[in-house]
Coordinates of C-alpha atoms and ligand atoms in Angstrom, one line a residue:
X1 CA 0.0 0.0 0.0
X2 CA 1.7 3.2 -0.9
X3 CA 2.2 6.5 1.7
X4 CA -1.1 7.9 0.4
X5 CA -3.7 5.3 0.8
X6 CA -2.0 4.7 4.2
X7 CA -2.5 8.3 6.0
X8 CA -6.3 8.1 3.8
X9 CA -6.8 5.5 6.4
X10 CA -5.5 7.0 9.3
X11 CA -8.0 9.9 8.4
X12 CA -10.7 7.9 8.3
X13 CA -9.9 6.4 11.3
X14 CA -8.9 9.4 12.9
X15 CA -12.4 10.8 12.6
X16 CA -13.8 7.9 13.9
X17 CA -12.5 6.9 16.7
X18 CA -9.9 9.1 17.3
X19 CA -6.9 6.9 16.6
X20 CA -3.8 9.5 16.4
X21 CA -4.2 11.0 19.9
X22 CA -4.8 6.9 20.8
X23 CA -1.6 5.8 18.9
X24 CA 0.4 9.5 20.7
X25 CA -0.8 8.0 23.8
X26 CA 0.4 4.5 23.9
X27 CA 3.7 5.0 21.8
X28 CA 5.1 8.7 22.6
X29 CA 5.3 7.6 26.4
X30 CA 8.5 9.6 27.9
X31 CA 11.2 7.2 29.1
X32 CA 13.8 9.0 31.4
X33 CA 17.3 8.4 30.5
X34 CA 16.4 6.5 27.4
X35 CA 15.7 3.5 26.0
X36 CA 17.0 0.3 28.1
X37 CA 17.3 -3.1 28.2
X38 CA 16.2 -2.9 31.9
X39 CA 13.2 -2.2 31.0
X40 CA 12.3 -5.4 29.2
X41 CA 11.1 -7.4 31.9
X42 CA 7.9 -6.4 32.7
X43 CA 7.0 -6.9 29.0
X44 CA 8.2 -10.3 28.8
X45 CA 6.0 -11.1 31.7
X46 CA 3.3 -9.6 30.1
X47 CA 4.0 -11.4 27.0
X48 CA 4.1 -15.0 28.6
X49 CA 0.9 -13.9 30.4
X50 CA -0.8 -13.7 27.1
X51 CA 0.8 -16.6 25.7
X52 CA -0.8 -18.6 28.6
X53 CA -4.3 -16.9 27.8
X54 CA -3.9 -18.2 24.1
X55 CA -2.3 -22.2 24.6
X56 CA -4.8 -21.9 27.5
X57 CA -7.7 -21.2 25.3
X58 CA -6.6 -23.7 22.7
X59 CA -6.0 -26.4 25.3
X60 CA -9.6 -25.8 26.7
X61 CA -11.5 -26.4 23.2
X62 CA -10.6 -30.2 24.0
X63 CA -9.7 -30.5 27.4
X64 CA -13.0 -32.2 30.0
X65 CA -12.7 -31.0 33.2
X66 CA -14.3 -34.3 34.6
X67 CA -12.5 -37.4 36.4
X68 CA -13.9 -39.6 33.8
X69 CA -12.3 -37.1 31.0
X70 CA -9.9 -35.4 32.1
X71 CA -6.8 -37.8 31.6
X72 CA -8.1 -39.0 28.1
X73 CA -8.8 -35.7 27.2
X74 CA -5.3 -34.4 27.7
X75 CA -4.0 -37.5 26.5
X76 CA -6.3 -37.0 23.3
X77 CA -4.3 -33.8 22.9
X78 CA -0.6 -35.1 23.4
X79 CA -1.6 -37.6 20.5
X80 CA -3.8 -34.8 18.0
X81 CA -1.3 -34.2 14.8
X82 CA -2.0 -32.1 12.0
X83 CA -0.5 -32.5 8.6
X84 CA 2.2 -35.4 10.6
X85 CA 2.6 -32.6 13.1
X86 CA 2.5 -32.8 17.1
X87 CA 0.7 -29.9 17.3
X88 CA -1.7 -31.0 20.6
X89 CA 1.4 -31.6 22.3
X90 CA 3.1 -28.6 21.2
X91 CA 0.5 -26.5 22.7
X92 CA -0.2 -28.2 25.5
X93 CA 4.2 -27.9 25.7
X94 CA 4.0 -24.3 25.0
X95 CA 1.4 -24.0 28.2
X96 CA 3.1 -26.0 30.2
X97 CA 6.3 -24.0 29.7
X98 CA 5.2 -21.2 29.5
X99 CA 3.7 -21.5 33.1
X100 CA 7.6 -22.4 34.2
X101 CA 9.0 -19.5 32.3
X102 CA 6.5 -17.0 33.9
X103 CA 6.8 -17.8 37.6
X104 CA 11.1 -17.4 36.6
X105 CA 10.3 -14.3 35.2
X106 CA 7.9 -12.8 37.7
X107 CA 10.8 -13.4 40.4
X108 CA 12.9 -11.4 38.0
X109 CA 11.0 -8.8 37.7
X110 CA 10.1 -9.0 41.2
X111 CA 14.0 -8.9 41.9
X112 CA 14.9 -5.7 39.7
X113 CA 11.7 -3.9 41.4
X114 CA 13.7 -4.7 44.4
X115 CA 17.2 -3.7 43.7
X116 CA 16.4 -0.7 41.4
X117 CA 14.5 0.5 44.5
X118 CA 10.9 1.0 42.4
X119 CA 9.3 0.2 44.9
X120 CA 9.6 3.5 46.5
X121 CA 7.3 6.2 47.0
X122 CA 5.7 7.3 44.1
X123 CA 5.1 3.5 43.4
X124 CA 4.1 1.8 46.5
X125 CA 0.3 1.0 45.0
X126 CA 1.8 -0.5 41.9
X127 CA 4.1 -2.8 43.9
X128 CA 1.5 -3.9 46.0
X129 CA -0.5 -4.8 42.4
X130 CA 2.3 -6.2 41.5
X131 CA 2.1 -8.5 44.8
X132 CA -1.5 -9.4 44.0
X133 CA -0.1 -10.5 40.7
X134 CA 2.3 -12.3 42.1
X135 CA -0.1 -14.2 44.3
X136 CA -2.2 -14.8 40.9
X137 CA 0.6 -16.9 39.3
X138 CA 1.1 -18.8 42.3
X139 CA -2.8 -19.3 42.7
X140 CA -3.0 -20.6 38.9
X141 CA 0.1 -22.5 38.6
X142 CA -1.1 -24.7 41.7
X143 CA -4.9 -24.4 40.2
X144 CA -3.1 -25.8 36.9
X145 CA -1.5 -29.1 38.2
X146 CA -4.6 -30.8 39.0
X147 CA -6.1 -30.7 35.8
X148 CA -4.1 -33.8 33.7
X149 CA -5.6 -35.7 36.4
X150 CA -2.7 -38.1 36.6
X151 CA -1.1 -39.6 39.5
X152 CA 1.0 -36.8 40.4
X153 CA -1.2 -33.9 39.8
X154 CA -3.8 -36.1 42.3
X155 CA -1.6 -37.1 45.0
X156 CA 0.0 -33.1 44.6
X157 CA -3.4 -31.5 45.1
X158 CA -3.9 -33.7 47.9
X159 CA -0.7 -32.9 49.8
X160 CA -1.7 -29.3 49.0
X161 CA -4.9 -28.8 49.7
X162 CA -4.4 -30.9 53.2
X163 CA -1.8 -28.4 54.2
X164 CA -4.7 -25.4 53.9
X165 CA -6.4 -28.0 56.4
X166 CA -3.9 -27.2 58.7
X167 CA -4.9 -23.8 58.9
X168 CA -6.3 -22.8 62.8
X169 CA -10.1 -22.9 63.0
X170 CA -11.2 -22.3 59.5
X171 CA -9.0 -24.9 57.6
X172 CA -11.0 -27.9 58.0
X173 CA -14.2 -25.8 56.3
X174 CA -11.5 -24.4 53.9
X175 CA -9.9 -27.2 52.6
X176 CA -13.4 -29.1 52.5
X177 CA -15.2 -25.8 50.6
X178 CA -11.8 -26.0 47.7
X179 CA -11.9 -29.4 47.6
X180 CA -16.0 -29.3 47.3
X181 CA -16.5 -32.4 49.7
X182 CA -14.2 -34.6 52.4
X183 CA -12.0 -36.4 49.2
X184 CA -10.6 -35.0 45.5
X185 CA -13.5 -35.7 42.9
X186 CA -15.4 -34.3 40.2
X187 CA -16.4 -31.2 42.1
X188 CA -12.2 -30.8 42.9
X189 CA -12.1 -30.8 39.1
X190 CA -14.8 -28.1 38.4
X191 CA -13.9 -26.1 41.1
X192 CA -10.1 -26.2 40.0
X193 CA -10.8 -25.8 36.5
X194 CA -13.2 -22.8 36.9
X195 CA -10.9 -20.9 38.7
X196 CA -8.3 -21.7 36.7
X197 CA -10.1 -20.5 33.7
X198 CA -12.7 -18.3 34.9
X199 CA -12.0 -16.6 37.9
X200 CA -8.2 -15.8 37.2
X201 CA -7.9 -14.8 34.5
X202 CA -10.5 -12.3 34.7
X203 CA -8.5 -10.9 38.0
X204 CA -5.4 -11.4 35.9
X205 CA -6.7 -9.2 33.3
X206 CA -8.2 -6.2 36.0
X207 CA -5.0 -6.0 37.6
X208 CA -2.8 -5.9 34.7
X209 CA -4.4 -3.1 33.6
X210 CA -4.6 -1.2 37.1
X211 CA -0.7 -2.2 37.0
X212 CA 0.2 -0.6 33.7
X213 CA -2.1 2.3 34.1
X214 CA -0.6 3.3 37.2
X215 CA 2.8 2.7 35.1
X216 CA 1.5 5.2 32.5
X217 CA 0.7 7.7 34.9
X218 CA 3.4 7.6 37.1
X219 CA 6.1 6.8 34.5
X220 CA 8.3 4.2 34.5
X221 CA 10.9 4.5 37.6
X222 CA 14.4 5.1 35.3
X223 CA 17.8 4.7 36.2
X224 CA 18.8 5.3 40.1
X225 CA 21.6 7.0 38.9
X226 CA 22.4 10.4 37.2
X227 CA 20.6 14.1 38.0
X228 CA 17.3 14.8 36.4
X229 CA 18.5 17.1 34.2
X230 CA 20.6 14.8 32.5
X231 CA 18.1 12.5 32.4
X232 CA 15.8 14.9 30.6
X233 CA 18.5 15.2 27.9
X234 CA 18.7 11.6 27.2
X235 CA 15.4 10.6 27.8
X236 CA 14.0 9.1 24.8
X237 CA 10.2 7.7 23.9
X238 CA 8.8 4.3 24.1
X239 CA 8.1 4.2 20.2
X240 CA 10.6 3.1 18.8
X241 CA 14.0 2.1 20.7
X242 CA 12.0 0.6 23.5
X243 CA 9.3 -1.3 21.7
X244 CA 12.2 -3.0 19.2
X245 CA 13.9 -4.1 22.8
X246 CA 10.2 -5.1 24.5
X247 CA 9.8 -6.9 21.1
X248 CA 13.5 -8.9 21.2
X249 CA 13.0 -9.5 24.8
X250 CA 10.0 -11.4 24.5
X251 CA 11.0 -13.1 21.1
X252 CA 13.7 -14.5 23.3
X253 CA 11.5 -15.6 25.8
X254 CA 9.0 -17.0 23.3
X255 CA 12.1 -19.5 21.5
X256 CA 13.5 -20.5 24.6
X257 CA 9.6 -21.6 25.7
X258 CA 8.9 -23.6 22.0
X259 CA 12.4 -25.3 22.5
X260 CA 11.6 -26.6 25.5
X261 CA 8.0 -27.3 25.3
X262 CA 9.7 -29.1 22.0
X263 CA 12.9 -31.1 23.1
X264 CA 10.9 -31.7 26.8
X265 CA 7.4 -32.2 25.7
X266 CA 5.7 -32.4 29.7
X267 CA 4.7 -36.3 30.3
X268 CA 1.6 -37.8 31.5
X269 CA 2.0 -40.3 34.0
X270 CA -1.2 -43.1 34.5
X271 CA -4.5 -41.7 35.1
X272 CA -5.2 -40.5 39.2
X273 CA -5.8 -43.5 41.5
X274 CA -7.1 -42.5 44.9
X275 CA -6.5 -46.2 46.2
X276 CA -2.8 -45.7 45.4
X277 CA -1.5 -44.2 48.4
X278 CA 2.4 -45.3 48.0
X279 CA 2.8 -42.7 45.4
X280 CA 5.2 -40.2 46.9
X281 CA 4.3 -37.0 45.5
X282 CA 6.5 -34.1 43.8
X283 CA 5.7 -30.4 43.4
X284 CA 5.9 -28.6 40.2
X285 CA 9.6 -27.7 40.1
X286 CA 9.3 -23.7 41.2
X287 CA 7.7 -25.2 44.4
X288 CA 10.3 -27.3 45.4
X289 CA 11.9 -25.1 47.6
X290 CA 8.8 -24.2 49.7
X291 CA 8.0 -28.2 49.9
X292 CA 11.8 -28.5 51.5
X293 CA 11.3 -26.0 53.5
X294 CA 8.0 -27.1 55.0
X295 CA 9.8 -30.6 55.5
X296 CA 12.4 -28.4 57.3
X297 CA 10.0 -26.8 59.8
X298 CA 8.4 -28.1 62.8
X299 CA 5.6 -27.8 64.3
X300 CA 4.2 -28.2 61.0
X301 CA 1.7 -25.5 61.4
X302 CA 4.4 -23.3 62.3
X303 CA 5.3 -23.5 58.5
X304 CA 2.3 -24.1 56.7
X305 CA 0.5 -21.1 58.4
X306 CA 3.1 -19.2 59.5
X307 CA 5.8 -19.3 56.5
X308 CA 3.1 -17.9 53.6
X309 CA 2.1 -15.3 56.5
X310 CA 5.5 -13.8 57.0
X311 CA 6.4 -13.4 53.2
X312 CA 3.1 -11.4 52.5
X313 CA 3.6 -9.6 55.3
X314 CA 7.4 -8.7 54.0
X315 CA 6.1 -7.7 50.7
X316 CA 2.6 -6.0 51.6
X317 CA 5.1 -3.5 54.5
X318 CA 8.0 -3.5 52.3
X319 CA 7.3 -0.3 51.1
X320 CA 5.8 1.4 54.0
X321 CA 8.7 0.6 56.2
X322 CA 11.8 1.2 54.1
X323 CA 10.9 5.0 53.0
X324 CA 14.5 6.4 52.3
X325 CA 14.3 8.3 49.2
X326 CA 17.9 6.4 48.6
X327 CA 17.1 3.6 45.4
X328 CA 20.9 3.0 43.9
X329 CA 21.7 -0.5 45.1
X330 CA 25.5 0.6 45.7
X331 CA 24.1 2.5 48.4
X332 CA 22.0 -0.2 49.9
X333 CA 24.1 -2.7 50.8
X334 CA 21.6 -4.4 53.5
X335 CA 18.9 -4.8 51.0
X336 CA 21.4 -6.7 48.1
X337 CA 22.8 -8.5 51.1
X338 CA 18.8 -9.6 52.0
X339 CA 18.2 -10.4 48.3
X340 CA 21.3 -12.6 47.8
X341 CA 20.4 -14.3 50.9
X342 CA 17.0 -14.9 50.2
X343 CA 17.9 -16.3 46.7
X344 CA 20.7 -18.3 47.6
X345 CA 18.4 -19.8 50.1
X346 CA 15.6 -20.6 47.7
X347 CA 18.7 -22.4 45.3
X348 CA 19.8 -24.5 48.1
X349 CA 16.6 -25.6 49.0
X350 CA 15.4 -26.2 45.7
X351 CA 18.9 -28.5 45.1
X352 CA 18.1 -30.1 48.7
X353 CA 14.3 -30.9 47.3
X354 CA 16.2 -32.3 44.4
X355 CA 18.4 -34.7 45.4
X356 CA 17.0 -38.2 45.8
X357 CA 13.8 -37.7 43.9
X358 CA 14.9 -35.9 40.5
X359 CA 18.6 -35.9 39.9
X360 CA 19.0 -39.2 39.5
X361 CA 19.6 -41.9 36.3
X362 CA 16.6 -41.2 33.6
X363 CA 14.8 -44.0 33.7
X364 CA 13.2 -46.0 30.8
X365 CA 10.3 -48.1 31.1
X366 CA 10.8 -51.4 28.8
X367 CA 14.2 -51.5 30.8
X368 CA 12.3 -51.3 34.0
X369 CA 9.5 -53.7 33.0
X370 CA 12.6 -56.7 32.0
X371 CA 14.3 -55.4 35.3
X372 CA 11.4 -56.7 37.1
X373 CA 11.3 -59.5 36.1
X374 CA 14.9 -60.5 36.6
X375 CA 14.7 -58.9 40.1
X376 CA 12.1 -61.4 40.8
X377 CA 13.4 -64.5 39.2
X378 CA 16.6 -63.9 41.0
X379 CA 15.3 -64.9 44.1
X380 CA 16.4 -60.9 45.4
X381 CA 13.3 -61.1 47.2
X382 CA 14.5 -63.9 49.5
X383 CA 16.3 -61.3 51.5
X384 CA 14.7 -57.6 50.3
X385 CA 11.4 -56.4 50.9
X386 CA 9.9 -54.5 48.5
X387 CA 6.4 -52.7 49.2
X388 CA 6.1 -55.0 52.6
X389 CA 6.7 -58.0 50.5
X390 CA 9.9 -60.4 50.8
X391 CA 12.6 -61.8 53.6
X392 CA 14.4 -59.3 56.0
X393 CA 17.6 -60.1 55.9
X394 CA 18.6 -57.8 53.2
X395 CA 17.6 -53.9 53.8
X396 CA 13.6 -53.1 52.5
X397 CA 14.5 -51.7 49.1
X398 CA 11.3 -50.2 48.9
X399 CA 12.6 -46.7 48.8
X400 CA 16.4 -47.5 47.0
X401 CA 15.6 -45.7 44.2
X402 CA 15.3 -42.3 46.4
X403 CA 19.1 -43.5 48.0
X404 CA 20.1 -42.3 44.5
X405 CA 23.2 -45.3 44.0
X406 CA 24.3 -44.2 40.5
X407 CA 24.0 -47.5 37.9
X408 CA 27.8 -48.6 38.3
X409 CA 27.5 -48.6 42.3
X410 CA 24.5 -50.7 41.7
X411 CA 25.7 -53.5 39.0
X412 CA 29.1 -53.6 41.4
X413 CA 26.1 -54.1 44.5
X414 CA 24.8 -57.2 42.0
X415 CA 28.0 -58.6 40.9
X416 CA 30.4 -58.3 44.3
X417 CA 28.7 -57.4 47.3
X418 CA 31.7 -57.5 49.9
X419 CA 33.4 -54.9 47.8
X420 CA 30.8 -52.9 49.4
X421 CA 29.9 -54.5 52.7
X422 CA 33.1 -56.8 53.4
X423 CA 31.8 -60.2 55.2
X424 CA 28.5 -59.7 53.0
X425 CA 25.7 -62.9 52.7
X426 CA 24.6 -61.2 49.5
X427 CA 25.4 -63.5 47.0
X428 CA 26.8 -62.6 43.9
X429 CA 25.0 -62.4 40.3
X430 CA 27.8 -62.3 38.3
X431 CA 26.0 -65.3 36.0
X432 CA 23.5 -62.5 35.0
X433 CA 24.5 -60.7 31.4
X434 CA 25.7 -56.9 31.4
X435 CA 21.5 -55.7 29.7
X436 CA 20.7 -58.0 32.5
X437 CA 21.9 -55.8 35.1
X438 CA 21.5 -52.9 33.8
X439 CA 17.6 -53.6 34.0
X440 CA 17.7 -54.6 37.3
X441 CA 19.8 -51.3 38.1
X442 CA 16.9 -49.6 36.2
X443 CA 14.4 -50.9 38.3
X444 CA 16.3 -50.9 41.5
X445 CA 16.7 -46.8 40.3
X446 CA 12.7 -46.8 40.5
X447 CA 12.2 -47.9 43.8
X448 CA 9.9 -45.1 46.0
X449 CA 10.3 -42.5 42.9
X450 CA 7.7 -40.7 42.0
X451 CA 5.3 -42.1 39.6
X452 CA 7.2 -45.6 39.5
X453 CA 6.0 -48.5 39.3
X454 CA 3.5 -48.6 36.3
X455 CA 5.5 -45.8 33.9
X456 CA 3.8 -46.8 30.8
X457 CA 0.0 -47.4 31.2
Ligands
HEC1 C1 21.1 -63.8 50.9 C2 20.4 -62.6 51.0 C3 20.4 -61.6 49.9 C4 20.0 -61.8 48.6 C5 19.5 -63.1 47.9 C6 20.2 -60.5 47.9 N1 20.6 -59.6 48.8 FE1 20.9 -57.6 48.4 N2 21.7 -57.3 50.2 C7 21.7 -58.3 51.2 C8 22.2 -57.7 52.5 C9 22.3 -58.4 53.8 C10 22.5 -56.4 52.1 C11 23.1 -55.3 53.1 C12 24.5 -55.1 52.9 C13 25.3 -56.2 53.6 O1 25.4 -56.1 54.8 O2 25.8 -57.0 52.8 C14 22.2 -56.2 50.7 C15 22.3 -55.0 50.0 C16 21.7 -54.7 48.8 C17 21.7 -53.5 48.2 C18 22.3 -52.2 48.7 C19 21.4 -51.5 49.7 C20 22.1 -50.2 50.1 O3 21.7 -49.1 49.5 O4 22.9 -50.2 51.0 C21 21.0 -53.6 47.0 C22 20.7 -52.5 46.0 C23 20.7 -55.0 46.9 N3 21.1 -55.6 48.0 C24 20.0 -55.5 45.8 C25 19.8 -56.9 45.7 C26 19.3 -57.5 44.4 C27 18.9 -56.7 43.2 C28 19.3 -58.8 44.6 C29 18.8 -59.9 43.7 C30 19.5 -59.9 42.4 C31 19.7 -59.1 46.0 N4 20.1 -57.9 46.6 C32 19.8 -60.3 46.6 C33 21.2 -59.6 51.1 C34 20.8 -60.2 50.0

């Protein structure tokens, strides 16, 4: 379309609805100091915001939010191809993902807010947004895990749900209202799903905007460095420095989501089974370090209740209490000192969570399924228990695979006990052939994991 016919339709428009002063409005926004790459991360969060909205709307054209539906349903969609394409599964990946790459991103943003000091007076209502938005995420990435209705999103919800119980006087009523009755069942499912769909987004959605319209009229914090006046003479406007760095930011973000919702499509373990109640269940990963922690504390109220408590109480006073006009973080030392600590805590515990239940051999089910067998043709079960059956001479091996023996400790374990344990009675299965053992080490590997035995149904 050539320059004319273009600015024929901005006139039209214009007269219409207005659309220069509309387009002034949302580009020609002042940024102090110029265009930075700072200021990409709100828009990245934004942007896998809406990306959830969209996967999520996809996803719930075929997803049935009942226990008789729900796991075929999403199963349904990790097998629906287009033209030989995985495109069920790439959405459903993308959603999944993206869910990951927006709680990381939120406590990035939620970090710079922090250190840059933005926080401060004039912006105190648009951090507290920010911590209802915060609490929004949280709310729909633990609303979210139910839904596959497999065995770990079941046994999660339970754990979680049971620790609202815990709450003084109004958990029991609270727990019993969320889950709609005394066990998880259909009404869990509605109820879940609904809010998940429903009820946050349209919060998500009001406090956006309350967030970026406080934004526009308050402007956005700029650097903590530097007198105004040379900040006037560099500032710059968001159109179109800014919007080219919003835009690469969240291209970024957008190929690091598709490669992993691609090369780590999210799995589906068997369908819920409330009657299964040695299935030791796992957070989603950006929970982890909460779950450790409330292993960590006792009395267990005392973390359940009190932990969530203290940091909303930390955030909602944070800037009501620390009122110095001071934001460079060179010149707050005790807040980078709080922020390192508080992240390298939430690393360590997150590694802590880790180790026994995730970091250990990949495991693959065929292998597992011939490791069975050879585990009980072996007559291993002479001496081990496993799941309350077998001898007792041996240690119960019911939870080995959680010891987290790499493979080679285990085949040596199999092959020459008394290098382990000198004066062992363990024989030694050196008869068995090296695929031999390496199934047994599989299944050994699986013992007490999460979502082992039964991987392939
Ligand atoms: C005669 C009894 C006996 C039999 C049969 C036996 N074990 Fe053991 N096993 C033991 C004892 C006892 C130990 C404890 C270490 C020790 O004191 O020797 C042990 C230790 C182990 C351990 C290490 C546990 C740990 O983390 O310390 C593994 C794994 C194991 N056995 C697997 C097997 C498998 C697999 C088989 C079958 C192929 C098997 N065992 C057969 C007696 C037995």
């Amino acid at each position: 379309m050539n320059e004319k016919g273009k600015s024929r339709i901005v006139q039209y428009l214009d007269e219409r609805i207005r659309i220069r002063s509309l387009m002034s409005f949302l580009l020609d926004e002042p940024m102090p100091g110029g265009a930075n790459w700072a200021y990409v991360f709100g828009s990245m969060v934004l942007f896998t915001l809406i990306l959830q909205f969209l996967t999520g709307i996809m996803l719930a054209f075929y997803y049935g939010g009942t226990p008789d539906h729900a796991w075929d349903s999403v199963n349904y969609i990790d097998h629906l191809t287009y033209g030989g394409m995985n495109v069920g599964r790439l959405i459903r990946g993308l959603h999944y993902w993206g869910a990951s790459m927006m709680v990381v991103l939120v406590g990035v943003h939620l970090l710079q807010v922090f250190l840059w000091g933005a926080y401060k007076k004039p912006r105190e209502i648009m951090w507290l947004v920010g911590v209802v938005l915060l609490a929004l995420t949280m709310t729909a990435a633990f609303t979210g895990y139910l839904l596959p209705w497999d065995e770990r999103a079941y046994w999660g919800t339970i754990v979680g749900t049971n620790m609202i119980g815990l709450i003084p006087m109004i958990g029991p009523i609270l727990k019993s209202a969320i889950r709609g009755g005394i066990g998880l069942g259909a009404l869990t499912l509605s109820h879940f799903f609904t809010i998940h769909t429903m009820v946050l987004p349209s919060i998500f959605i009001l406090f956006v905007v309350f967030h970026m319209v406080i934004f526009r009229r308050i402007g956005p914090a700029g650097p903590f460095s530097g007198n105004s006046l040379d900040l006037e003479a560099r500032k710059e406007f968001f159109y179109p420095r800014q919007i080219l760095m919003d835009a690469i930011g969240m291209l970024a973000v957008f190929l690091v989501i598709a490669s992993l919702a691609i090369l780590r499509p999210p799995g589906l373990e068997s369908v819920a089974n409330p009657s299964n109640a040695s299935y030791s269940p796992t957070p989603a990963w950006y929970f982890d370090w909460i779950f450790q922690l409330l292993k960590m504390i006792r009395p267990e109220i005392l973390g359940v209740v009190g932990l969530p408590v203290l940091i909303g109480f930390v955030l909602i006073l944070l800037p009501f209490f620390d009122t110095r006009p001071e934001r460079s973080p060179f010149r707050r030392p005790f807040a980078v000192f709080s922020a390192l600590v508080v992240l390298g805590t939430i690393m360590g515990l997150s590694v802590e969570a880790n180790r026994g239940f995730r970091q250990l051999v990949p495991l693959d089910p065929a292998s597992y399924t011939r490791g069975k067998v050879v585990f009980e043709k072996s007559g291993c079960m002479g001496c081990h228990m496993v799941s309350g059956k077998g001898g007792r001479l041996g240690p119960d091996l019911s939870e080995e695979g959680l010891v987290g023996h790499p493979e080679d400790w285990l085949v040596t374990q199999f092959v020459k006990s008394t290098s382990h344990f000198p004066n062992s009675p363990m024989p030694s299965f050196s008869y068995l052939k090296p695929d031999q053992l390496h199934d047994l080490a599989q299944y050994i590997s699986s013992l007490g994991r999460a979502g082992w035995p039964d991987p392939t149904k």
